PDB file of C-alpha atoms in Angstrom:
ATOM      1  CA  MET A 115      96.308 155.213 174.162  1.00  0.00           C
ATOM      2  CA  ASN A 116      96.551 153.479 177.562  1.00  0.00           C
ATOM      3  CA  ASN A 117      98.346 150.486 176.165  1.00  0.00           C
ATOM      4  CA  ARG A 118     102.077 151.041 175.642  1.00  0.00           C
ATOM      5  CA  ASN A 119     102.233 148.114 173.250  1.00  0.00           C
ATOM      6  CA  HIS A 120      99.688 150.008 171.150  1.00  0.00           C
ATOM      7  CA  TRP A 121     102.633 151.961 169.738  1.00  0.00           C
ATOM      8  CA  ALA A 122     105.362 149.343 169.430  1.00  0.00           C
ATOM      9  CA  ARG A 123     108.586 150.475 167.838  1.00  0.00           C
ATOM     10  CA  TRP A 124     109.451 149.656 164.256  1.00  0.00           C
ATOM     11  CA  LYS A 125     110.389 146.041 163.821  1.00  0.00           C
ATOM     12  CA  ASP A 126     112.805 144.281 161.507  1.00  0.00           C
ATOM     13  CA  ILE A 127     111.234 142.004 158.942  1.00  0.00           C
ATOM     14  CA  LYS A 128     112.423 138.405 159.086  1.00  0.00           C
ATOM     15  CA  ALA A 129     111.720 135.674 156.579  1.00  0.00           C
ATOM     16  CA  PRO A 130     109.741 132.648 157.840  1.00  0.00           C
ATOM     17  CA  ASP A 131     111.853 129.681 158.941  1.00  0.00           C
ATOM     18  CA  GLU A 132     110.275 127.511 156.226  1.00  0.00           C
ATOM     19  CA  LEU A 133     111.558 129.828 153.503  1.00  0.00           C
ATOM     20  CA  LYS A 134     115.008 129.950 155.063  1.00  0.00           C
ATOM     21  CA  GLN A 135     115.127 126.151 154.959  1.00  0.00           C
ATOM     22  CA  LYS A 136     114.071 126.184 151.291  1.00  0.00           C
ATOM     23  CA  THR A 137     116.868 128.602 150.464  1.00  0.00           C
ATOM     24  CA  LEU A 138     119.456 126.444 152.268  1.00  0.00           C
ATOM     25  CA  ALA A 139     118.116 123.360 150.508  1.00  0.00           C
ATOM     26  CA  ALA A 140     118.464 125.111 147.150  1.00  0.00           C
ATOM     27  CA  ALA A 141     122.077 125.952 147.913  1.00  0.00           C
ATOM     28  CA  ARG A 142     122.884 122.354 148.935  1.00  0.00           C
ATOM     29  CA  GLN A 143     121.227 121.026 145.782  1.00  0.00           C
ATOM     30  CA  ALA A 144     123.199 123.495 143.676  1.00  0.00           C
ATOM     31  CA  ARG A 145     126.503 122.367 145.167  1.00  0.00           C
ATOM     32  CA  ARG A 146     125.702 118.713 144.404  1.00  0.00           C
ATOM     33  CA  GLU A 147     124.787 119.507 140.804  1.00  0.00           C
ATOM     34  CA  ALA A 148     127.876 121.685 140.292  1.00  0.00           C
ATOM     35  CA  GLN A 149     130.112 118.766 141.284  1.00  0.00           C
ATOM     36  CA  GLN A 150     128.737 116.614 138.482  1.00  0.00           C
ATOM     37  CA  ASP A 151     130.286 116.775 135.016  1.00  0.00           C
ATOM     38  CA  MET A 152     127.106 117.549 133.127  1.00  0.00           C
ATOM     39  CA  PRO A 153     127.278 118.476 129.413  1.00  0.00           C
ATOM     40  CA  GLN A 154     124.144 120.680 129.568  1.00  0.00           C
ATOM     41  CA  PRO A 155     122.981 123.202 132.215  1.00  0.00           C
ATOM     42  CA  VAL A 156     120.136 122.156 134.462  1.00  0.00           C
ATOM     43  CA  ALA A 157     116.880 124.052 133.861  1.00  0.00           C
ATOM     44  CA  PRO A 158     115.298 125.860 136.831  1.00  0.00           C
ATOM     45  CA  ARG A 159     113.109 123.596 138.916  1.00  0.00           C
ATOM     46  CA  ARG A 160     109.435 124.475 138.590  1.00  0.00           C
ATOM     47  CA  ARG A 161     108.725 123.435 142.168  1.00  0.00           C
ATOM     48  CA  PHE A 162     110.157 126.810 143.171  1.00  0.00           C
ATOM     49  CA  GLY A 163     107.117 128.452 141.605  1.00  0.00           C
ATOM     50  CA  MET A 164     108.687 130.094 138.559  1.00  0.00           C
ATOM     51  CA  THR A 165     105.250 131.146 137.255  1.00  0.00           C
ATOM     52  CA  LYS A 166     104.302 133.078 140.366  1.00  0.00           C
ATOM     53  CA  ARG A 167     105.930 136.100 141.963  1.00  0.00           C
ATOM     54  CA  VAL A 168     106.211 136.028 145.722  1.00  0.00           C
ATOM     55  CA  VAL A 169     106.655 139.197 147.783  1.00  0.00           C
ATOM     56  CA  ALA A 170     105.935 137.861 151.260  1.00  0.00           C
ATOM     57  CA  ALA A 171     109.514 138.457 152.423  1.00  0.00           C
ATOM     58  CA  ALA A 172     113.019 138.875 151.037  1.00  0.00           C
ATOM     59  CA  CYS A 173     113.874 135.173 151.145  1.00  0.00           C
ATOM     60  CA  ALA A 174     110.533 134.205 149.595  1.00  0.00           C
ATOM     61  CA  PHE A 175     111.328 135.991 146.341  1.00  0.00           C
ATOM     62  CA  ALA A 176     114.923 134.797 146.489  1.00  0.00           C
ATOM     63  CA  VAL A 177     113.787 131.173 146.400  1.00  0.00           C
ATOM     64  CA  VAL A 178     111.776 131.866 143.246  1.00  0.00           C
ATOM     65  CA  VAL A 179     114.747 133.225 141.321  1.00  0.00           C
ATOM     66  CA  GLY A 180     117.210 130.892 143.025  1.00  0.00           C
ATOM     67  CA  GLY A 181     116.776 128.249 140.309  1.00  0.00           C
ATOM     68  CA  THR A 182     117.882 130.718 137.653  1.00  0.00           C
ATOM     69  CA  ALA A 183     120.862 131.691 139.785  1.00  0.00           C
ATOM     70  CA  VAL A 184     121.962 128.023 139.942  1.00  0.00           C
ATOM     71  CA  TRP A 185     121.726 127.702 136.146  1.00  0.00           C
ATOM     72  CA  LYS A 186     123.863 130.809 135.641  1.00  0.00           C
ATOM     73  CA  SER A 187     126.511 129.567 138.042  1.00  0.00           C
ATOM     74  CA  GLN A 188     127.122 126.429 135.982  1.00  0.00           C
ATOM     75  CA  THR A 189     127.790 128.423 132.817  1.00  0.00           C
ATOM     76  CA  SER A 190     129.780 131.252 134.363  1.00  0.00           C
ATOM     77  CA  GLY A 191     131.988 129.296 136.755  1.00  0.00           C
ATOM     78  CA  GLN A 192     130.633 131.142 139.811  1.00  0.00           C
ATOM     79  CA  PRO A 193     130.123 128.806 142.811  1.00  0.00           C
ATOM     80  CA  ALA A 194     126.432 127.878 142.933  1.00  0.00           C
ATOM     81  CA  ALA A 195     126.101 128.601 146.648  1.00  0.00           C
ATOM     82  CA  ASP A 196     127.516 132.085 146.075  1.00  0.00           C
ATOM     83  CA  ALA A 197     125.023 132.692 143.272  1.00  0.00           C
ATOM     84  CA  VAL A 198     122.088 131.750 145.491  1.00  0.00           C
ATOM     85  CA  ALA A 199     123.380 133.934 148.322  1.00  0.00           C
ATOM     86  CA  GLU A 200     123.852 136.840 145.909  1.00  0.00           C
ATOM     87  CA  THR A 201     120.261 136.494 144.686  1.00  0.00           C
ATOM     88  CA  VAL A 202     118.894 136.442 148.236  1.00  0.00           C
ATOM     89  CA  ALA A 203     120.773 139.652 148.985  1.00  0.00           C
ATOM     90  CA  HIS A 204     119.150 141.377 146.000  1.00  0.00           C
ATOM     91  CA  SER A 205     115.487 140.913 146.797  1.00  0.00           C
ATOM     92  CA  PHE A 206     112.789 143.034 148.362  1.00  0.00           C
ATOM     93  CA  GLY A 207     109.323 142.614 149.823  1.00  0.00           C
ATOM     94  CA  ILE A 208     106.209 144.693 150.443  1.00  0.00           C
ATOM     95  CA  VAL A 209     104.346 144.401 153.741  1.00  0.00           C
ATOM     96  CA  ALA A 210     101.402 146.261 155.242  1.00  0.00           C
ATOM     97  CA  TYR A 211     102.119 148.473 158.250  1.00  0.00           C
ATOM     98  CA  ALA A 212      99.689 149.102 161.112  1.00  0.00           C
ATOM     99  CA  ALA A 213     100.328 152.582 162.487  1.00  0.00           C
ATOM    100  CA  ASP A 214      98.330 151.994 165.655  1.00  0.00           C
ATOM    101  CA  THR A 215     100.411 148.997 166.770  1.00  0.00           C
ATOM    102  CA  GLY A 216     103.697 149.470 164.939  1.00  0.00           C
ATOM    103  CA  GLU A 217     103.385 145.945 163.530  1.00  0.00           C
ATOM    104  CA  THR A 218     103.627 144.642 159.988  1.00  0.00           C
ATOM    105  CA  MET A 219     101.446 142.155 158.134  1.00  0.00           C
ATOM    106  CA  GLU A 220     102.938 139.971 155.430  1.00  0.00           C
ATOM    107  CA  PRO A 221     100.970 138.683 152.410  1.00  0.00           C
ATOM    108  CA  LYS A 222      98.542 135.810 152.907  1.00  0.00           C
ATOM    109  CA  ASP A 223      97.036 133.751 150.085  1.00  0.00           C
ATOM    110  CA  SER A 224      98.645 136.094 147.537  1.00  0.00           C
ATOM    111  CA  LYS A 225      96.964 139.111 149.139  1.00  0.00           C
ATOM    112  CA  ILE A 226      98.219 141.980 151.276  1.00  0.00           C
ATOM    113  CA  VAL A 227      95.640 143.483 153.652  1.00  0.00           C
ATOM    114  CA  PHE A 228      96.215 147.106 154.684  1.00  0.00           C
ATOM    115  CA  ASP A 229      95.311 148.134 158.222  1.00  0.00           C
ATOM    116  CA  ILE A 230      93.252 151.293 158.754  1.00  0.00           C
ATOM    117  CA  ALA A 231      92.534 150.773 162.456  1.00  0.00           C
ATOM    118  CA  SER A 232      94.386 153.975 163.328  1.00  0.00           C
ATOM    119  CA  GLY A 233      92.182 155.898 160.907  1.00  0.00           C
ATOM    120  CA  GLY A 234      93.186 158.371 158.285  1.00  0.00           C
ATOM    121  CA  MET A 235      92.762 162.095 157.771  1.00  0.00           C
ATOM    122  CA  GLU A 236      90.360 163.930 155.490  1.00  0.00           C
ATOM    123  CA  SER A 237      91.100 167.556 154.652  1.00  0.00           C
ATOM    124  CA  SER A 238      89.356 169.761 152.116  1.00  0.00           C
ATOM    125  CA  MET A 239      92.747 171.410 151.505  1.00  0.00           C
ATOM    126  CA  GLU A 240      95.320 168.600 151.786  1.00  0.00           C
ATOM    127  CA  GLY A 241      93.302 165.616 150.553  1.00  0.00           C
ATOM    128  CA  PHE A 242      92.484 162.164 151.901  1.00  0.00           C
ATOM    129  CA  PHE A 243      95.230 160.375 153.864  1.00  0.00           C
ATOM    130  CA  SER A 244      93.752 156.871 153.988  1.00  0.00           C
ATOM    131  CA  GLY A 245      95.791 155.340 156.808  1.00  0.00           C
ATOM    132  CA  CYS A 246      96.454 152.297 154.564  1.00  0.00           C
ATOM    133  CA  LEU A 247     100.236 152.011 154.808  1.00  0.00           C
ATOM    134  CA  PHE A 248     102.921 149.742 153.390  1.00  0.00           C
ATOM    135  CA  LYS A 249     106.663 149.316 153.905  1.00  0.00           C
ATOM    136  CA  VAL A 250     109.407 148.165 151.562  1.00  0.00           C
ATOM    137  CA  THR A 251     111.781 145.624 153.105  1.00  0.00           C
ATOM    138  CA  GLY A 252     115.083 144.154 151.981  1.00  0.00           C
ATOM    139  CA  GLU A 253     118.856 144.412 152.094  1.00  0.00           C
ATOM    140  CA  ASP A 254     121.255 146.663 150.156  1.00  0.00           C
ATOM    141  CA  ILE A 255     118.451 148.856 148.802  1.00  0.00           C
ATOM    142  CA  GLU A 256     119.645 152.293 147.699  1.00  0.00           C
ATOM    143  CA  THR A 257     116.501 153.979 146.355  1.00  0.00           C
ATOM    144  CA  VAL A 258     112.777 153.265 146.194  1.00  0.00           C
ATOM    145  CA  SER A 259     110.247 154.483 143.647  1.00  0.00           C
ATOM    146  CA  ALA A 260     106.471 154.051 143.633  1.00  0.00           C
ATOM    147  CA  SER A 261     103.515 155.111 141.540  1.00  0.00           C
ATOM    148  CA  ILE A 262      99.783 154.434 141.466  1.00  0.00           C
ATOM    149  CA  ASP A 263      97.357 154.956 138.602  1.00  0.00           C
ATOM    150  CA  LYS A 264      94.409 156.098 140.745  1.00  0.00           C
ATOM    151  CA  GLY A 265      94.781 158.726 143.438  1.00  0.00           C
ATOM    152  CA  GLY A 266      98.279 159.266 144.805  1.00  0.00           C
ATOM    153  CA  LEU A 267     100.736 158.390 147.559  1.00  0.00           C
ATOM    154  CA  TYR A 268     102.080 159.926 150.746  1.00  0.00           C
ATOM    155  CA  ARG A 269     105.106 159.281 152.940  1.00  0.00           C
ATOM    156  CA  VAL A 270     104.852 158.665 156.700  1.00  0.00           C
ATOM    157  CA  LEU A 271     107.723 158.950 159.151  1.00  0.00           C
ATOM    158  CA  ARG A 272     107.554 158.228 162.891  1.00  0.00           C
ATOM    159  CA  MET A 273     110.107 160.085 165.022  1.00  0.00           C
ATOM    160  CA  ASP A 274     110.858 160.086 168.735  1.00  0.00           C
ATOM    161  CA  ILE A 275     110.867 163.588 170.211  1.00  0.00           C
ATOM    162  CA  GLN A 276     111.293 165.295 173.573  1.00  0.00           C
ATOM    163  CA  GLU A 277     108.234 166.673 175.324  1.00  0.00           C
ATOM    164  CA  SER A 278     109.783 170.121 174.960  1.00  0.00           C
ATOM    165  CA  ASP A 279     109.673 169.685 171.162  1.00  0.00           C
ATOM    166  CA  ALA A 280     105.915 169.117 171.012  1.00  0.00           C
ATOM    167  CA  ASP A 281     104.958 172.790 170.742  1.00  0.00           C
ATOM    168  CA  ALA A 282     107.521 173.379 167.986  1.00  0.00           C
ATOM    169  CA  VAL A 283     106.152 170.400 166.049  1.00  0.00           C
ATOM    170  CA  LEU A 284     102.577 171.672 166.235  1.00  0.00           C
ATOM    171  CA  GLN A 285     103.652 175.202 165.304  1.00  0.00           C
ATOM    172  CA  GLY A 286     105.531 173.930 162.263  1.00  0.00           C
ATOM    173  CA  THR A 287     108.958 175.090 163.458  1.00  0.00           C
ATOM    174  CA  TYR A 288     110.474 171.666 164.195  1.00  0.00           C
ATOM    175  CA  PRO A 289     112.979 171.132 161.302  1.00  0.00           C
ATOM    176  CA  PRO A 290     112.595 167.334 160.841  1.00  0.00           C
ATOM    177  CA  THR A 291     108.851 167.728 160.194  1.00  0.00           C
ATOM    178  CA  HIS A 292     109.097 170.848 158.040  1.00  0.00           C
ATOM    179  CA  GLY A 293     106.496 170.973 155.299  1.00  0.00           C
ATOM    180  CA  ALA A 294     104.476 167.994 156.582  1.00  0.00           C
ATOM    181  CA  ASP A 295     100.857 167.910 155.434  1.00  0.00           C
ATOM    182  CA  ASP A 296      99.662 166.101 158.563  1.00  0.00           C
ATOM    183  CA  LEU A 297     101.204 165.990 162.053  1.00  0.00           C
ATOM    184  CA  ARG A 298     100.151 163.888 165.016  1.00  0.00           C
ATOM    185  CA  VAL A 299     101.918 164.184 168.358  1.00  0.00           C
ATOM    186  CA  HIS A 300     101.618 161.456 171.005  1.00  0.00           C
ATOM    187  CA  GLY A 301     103.075 161.187 174.481  1.00  0.00           C
ATOM    188  CA  TYR A 302     102.963 159.544 177.888  1.00  0.00           C
ATOM    189  CA  ASP A 303     103.356 161.048 181.323  1.00  0.00           C
ATOM    190  CA  ASP A 304     106.691 159.254 181.774  1.00  0.00           C
ATOM    191  CA  GLY A 305     108.251 161.322 178.971  1.00  0.00           C
ATOM    192  CA  ASP A 306     107.944 158.973 175.996  1.00  0.00           C
ATOM    193  CA  TRP A 307     106.894 161.260 173.099  1.00  0.00           C
ATOM    194  CA  TRP A 308     106.790 160.832 169.344  1.00  0.00           C
ATOM    195  CA  VAL A 309     105.362 162.413 166.214  1.00  0.00           C
ATOM    196  CA  GLU A 310     103.920 160.959 163.022  1.00  0.00           C
ATOM    197  CA  ALA A 311     104.506 163.220 160.046  1.00  0.00           C
ATOM    198  CA  SER A 312     102.910 162.725 156.609  1.00  0.00           C
ATOM    199  CA  TRP A 313     103.903 164.307 153.304  1.00  0.00           C
ATOM    200  CA  HIS A 314     101.996 164.022 150.034  1.00  0.00           C
ATOM    201  CA  VAL A 315     104.613 162.883 147.479  1.00  0.00           C
ATOM    202  CA  GLU A 316     104.822 163.149 143.724  1.00  0.00           C
ATOM    203  CA  ASN A 317     103.358 160.146 141.934  1.00  0.00           C
ATOM    204  CA  GLY A 318     106.338 158.206 140.605  1.00  0.00           C
ATOM    205  CA  PHE A 319     108.782 159.671 143.120  1.00  0.00           C
ATOM    206  CA  VAL A 320     112.324 158.339 143.563  1.00  0.00           C
ATOM    207  CA  GLU A 321     113.997 158.794 146.940  1.00  0.00           C
ATOM    208  CA  PRO A 322     116.693 157.234 149.159  1.00  0.00           C
ATOM    209  CA  TYR A 323     115.537 154.073 150.903  1.00  0.00           C
ATOM    210  CA  ALA A 324     114.925 154.196 154.660  1.00  0.00           C
ATOM    211  CA  SER A 325     113.685 151.112 156.510  1.00  0.00           C
ATOM    212  CA  ASN A 326     111.606 153.201 158.941  1.00  0.00           C
ATOM    213  CA  THR A 327     109.639 154.978 156.214  1.00  0.00           C
ATOM    214  CA  CYS A 328     106.105 153.977 155.214  1.00  0.00           C
ATOM    215  CA  TYR A 329     103.926 155.001 152.297  1.00  0.00           C
ATOM    216  CA  GLY A 330     100.157 155.304 152.116  1.00  0.00           C
ATOM    217  CA  PHE A 331      97.349 155.767 149.608  1.00  0.00           C
ATOM    218  CA  TRP A 332      96.188 159.352 149.090  1.00  0.00           C
ATOM    219  CA  GLY A 333      93.046 160.801 147.528  1.00  0.00           C
ATOM    220  CA  GLU A 334      92.440 164.163 145.901  1.00  0.00           C
ATOM    221  CA  PRO A 335      90.902 166.853 148.159  1.00  0.00           C
ATOM    222  CA  LYS A 336      87.164 167.344 147.901  1.00  0.00           C
ATOM    223  CA  PRO A 337      84.920 170.232 148.973  1.00  0.00           C
ATOM    224  CA  ASP A 338      83.998 170.094 152.627  1.00  0.00           C
ATOM    225  CA  GLU A 339      80.492 168.675 152.878  1.00  0.00           C
ATOM    226  CA  MET A 340      78.775 169.755 156.077  1.00  0.00           C
ATOM    227  CA  ALA A 341      75.281 168.414 155.399  1.00  0.00           C
ATOM    228  CA  GLN A 342      73.681 167.370 158.671  1.00  0.00           C
ATOM    229  CA  ASP A 343      72.238 164.190 157.192  1.00  0.00           C
ATOM    230  CA  ILE A 344      75.542 162.914 155.794  1.00  0.00           C
ATOM    231  CA  ASP A 345      76.421 159.369 156.879  1.00  0.00           C
ATOM    232  CA  LEU A 346      80.068 159.511 157.940  1.00  0.00           C
ATOM    233  CA  GLN A 347      80.534 155.769 157.558  1.00  0.00           C
ATOM    234  CA  ASP A 348      79.196 155.811 154.009  1.00  0.00           C
ATOM    235  CA  ALA A 349      81.345 158.855 153.186  1.00  0.00           C
ATOM    236  CA  TRP A 350      84.465 157.138 154.508  1.00  0.00           C
ATOM    237  CA  GLN A 351      83.710 153.936 152.599  1.00  0.00           C
ATOM    238  CA  ALA A 352      83.207 155.944 149.414  1.00  0.00           C
ATOM    239  CA  ARG A 353      86.668 157.452 149.798  1.00  0.00           C
ATOM    240  CA  ILE A 354      88.192 154.024 150.395  1.00  0.00           C
ATOM    241  CA  ASP A 355      86.448 152.732 147.260  1.00  0.00           C
ATOM    242  CA  GLU A 356      88.339 155.310 145.174  1.00  0.00           C
ATOM    243  CA  PHE A 357      91.342 152.942 145.317  1.00  0.00           C
ATOM    244  CA  ASP A 358      89.437 149.920 143.983  1.00  0.00           C
ATOM    245  CA  GLY A 359      91.190 148.653 140.853  1.00  0.00           C
ATOM    246  CA  ALA A 360      94.249 150.883 141.259  1.00  0.00           C
ATOM    247  CA  VAL A 361      97.605 149.451 140.196  1.00  0.00           C
ATOM    248  CA  LEU A 362     100.537 150.093 142.535  1.00  0.00           C
ATOM    249  CA  THR A 363     104.046 149.756 141.092  1.00  0.00           C
ATOM    250  CA  VAL A 364     107.096 149.705 143.375  1.00  0.00           C
ATOM    251  CA  THR A 365     110.667 149.654 142.051  1.00  0.00           C
ATOM    252  CA  VAL A 366     113.853 149.437 144.098  1.00  0.00           C
ATOM    253  CA  THR A 367     117.430 150.067 143.024  1.00  0.00           C
ATOM    254  CA  PHE A 368     120.129 148.146 144.877  1.00  0.00           C
ATOM    255  CA  THR A 369     123.575 149.436 145.770  1.00  0.00           C
ATOM    256  CA  ASP A 370     125.099 147.616 142.786  1.00  0.00           C
ATOM    257  CA  GLY A 371     122.745 149.407 140.371  1.00  0.00           C
ATOM    258  CA  THR A 372     120.394 146.490 139.658  1.00  0.00           C
ATOM    259  CA  GLN A 373     116.633 147.036 139.876  1.00  0.00           C
ATOM    260  CA  GLN A 374     113.544 144.981 140.698  1.00  0.00           C
ATOM    261  CA  THR A 375     109.855 145.876 140.353  1.00  0.00           C
ATOM    262  CA  GLN A 376     106.695 144.558 142.023  1.00  0.00           C
ATOM    263  CA  THR A 377     103.157 145.296 140.810  1.00  0.00           C
ATOM    264  CA  LEU A 378     100.041 144.996 142.970  1.00  0.00           C
ATOM    265  CA  THR A 379      96.362 145.563 142.099  1.00  0.00           C
ATOM    266  CA  LEU A 380      94.299 147.184 144.854  1.00  0.00           C
ATOM    267  CA  HIS A 381      90.763 146.194 145.796  1.00  0.00           C
ATOM    268  CA  THR A 382      88.357 147.229 148.530  1.00  0.00           C
ATOM    269  CA  GLY A 383      86.228 144.919 150.605  1.00  0.00           C
ATOM    270  CA  LYS A 384      85.265 143.487 153.959  1.00  0.00           C
ATOM    271  CA  LEU A 385      88.279 142.371 156.000  1.00  0.00           C
ATOM    272  CA  ALA A 386      88.259 139.901 158.877  1.00  0.00           C
ATOM    273  CA  VAL A 387      89.196 141.125 162.358  1.00  0.00           C
ATOM    274  CA  THR A 388      89.774 139.782 165.846  1.00  0.00           C
ATOM    275  CA  TYR A 389      89.237 141.576 169.132  1.00  0.00           C
ATOM    276  CA  PRO A 390      92.101 141.002 171.613  1.00  0.00           C
ATOM    277  CA  ASP A 391      91.390 140.975 175.339  1.00  0.00           C
ATOM    278  CA  ASP A 392      93.853 143.813 175.988  1.00  0.00           C
ATOM    279  CA  SER A 393      91.399 146.429 174.618  1.00  0.00           C
ATOM    280  CA  SER A 394      93.868 147.479 171.926  1.00  0.00           C
ATOM    281  CA  GLY A 395      91.090 147.546 169.354  1.00  0.00           C
ATOM    282  CA  PRO A 396      90.273 145.293 166.392  1.00  0.00           C
ATOM    283  CA  GLN A 397      93.168 143.658 164.566  1.00  0.00           C
ATOM    284  CA  LEU A 398      93.070 142.412 160.980  1.00  0.00           C
ATOM    285  CA  THR A 399      93.698 138.726 160.337  1.00  0.00           C
ATOM    286  CA  GLY A 400      94.759 139.106 156.706  1.00  0.00           C
ATOM    287  CA  GLU A 401      91.615 137.462 155.317  1.00  0.00           C
ATOM    288  CA  VAL A 402      89.099 138.902 152.850  1.00  0.00           C
ATOM    289  CA  LEU A 403      85.505 137.936 153.695  1.00  0.00           C
ATOM    290  CA  THR A 404      82.469 137.174 151.609  1.00  0.00           C
ATOM    291  CA  ASP A 405      79.321 139.159 152.369  1.00  0.00           C
ATOM    292  CA  GLU A 406      77.895 136.166 154.214  1.00  0.00           C
ATOM    293  CA  GLN A 407      81.025 135.725 156.336  1.00  0.00           C
ATOM    294  CA  ALA A 408      81.117 139.440 157.079  1.00  0.00           C
ATOM    295  CA  ASP A 409      77.511 139.396 158.325  1.00  0.00           C
ATOM    296  CA  GLU A 410      78.341 136.534 160.691  1.00  0.00           C
ATOM    297  CA  GLN A 411      81.767 137.641 161.929  1.00  0.00           C
ATOM    298  CA  GLY A 412      81.902 141.412 161.681  1.00  0.00           C
ATOM    299  CA  TYR A 413      84.502 143.221 159.583  1.00  0.00           C
ATOM    300  CA  ILE A 414      86.466 146.355 158.774  1.00  0.00           C
ATOM    301  CA  TYR A 415      85.944 147.845 155.336  1.00  0.00           C
ATOM    302  CA  GLY A 416      89.342 148.529 153.837  1.00  0.00           C
ATOM    303  CA  VAL A 417      91.912 148.022 151.105  1.00  0.00           C
ATOM    304  CA  TYR A 418      93.765 144.886 150.091  1.00  0.00           C
ATOM    305  CA  ALA A 419      96.120 144.102 147.218  1.00  0.00           C
ATOM    306  CA  GLU A 420      96.447 141.104 144.943  1.00  0.00           C
ATOM    307  CA  ILE A 421     100.028 140.254 144.017  1.00  0.00           C
ATOM    308  CA  ALA A 422     100.661 140.180 140.289  1.00  0.00           C
TER     309      ALA A 422
END
């Protein structure tokens, strides 16, 4: 808590420069092809990876479907560059969110690793709030829907507050956090205060899109076990393992009424970490380790997703 960067503010997601260049290249290629008097439409180029869905960032997915957009433009009369731009604007991504640093982690090697460094919350009444969070990113998104076939989901919202609001938050009388299942208030002596509020949501919910909202994996409540010989680490790992094999489905609706869906399969395992010199705690690298690598390097046991 002594590191102000430990709670960085929410950040905008930007596509990698390499993907931006690919998108521009696709548009230039489309313009050249549209100028030619070709009797038949050009099929989508397989080098864009038509057999593999990419959710690393908005532009990444746009490049995949960009070839199809070029083909449509030559049969409909729409300028090819406009078709590519339109496709880019109607794309979305899924990234992991680290609550303890306020940073996001994009997919790596077709996997998304979820950070649990900030820990979760186990309650015999409210259930298991894993701390494994993800965000939906993109432009012109109107609503978001998500469901999971094992366990459930919860919504997390981080809000700046005044120090004078802290008591009201903890007493449950602060309107923006009304009905929250879990509340965590943080503050510094210089007056910078905020609250993290979590709500268990209906599986398959549909709600207005907000770029500062995260969602996490939730487990059913279990009886409180107070045995003195219980191994807390083993108990925590057992709860994490409840999500192994779960299928997460996320659907967004854009402002023009079109929809897109992404499907991810969750797994649990040993995740690689680094230990920065600033004492901010271990940080995930986005890699999944073998047992041998984990024994040599150290690890955090957590959740990762394979992109369908």
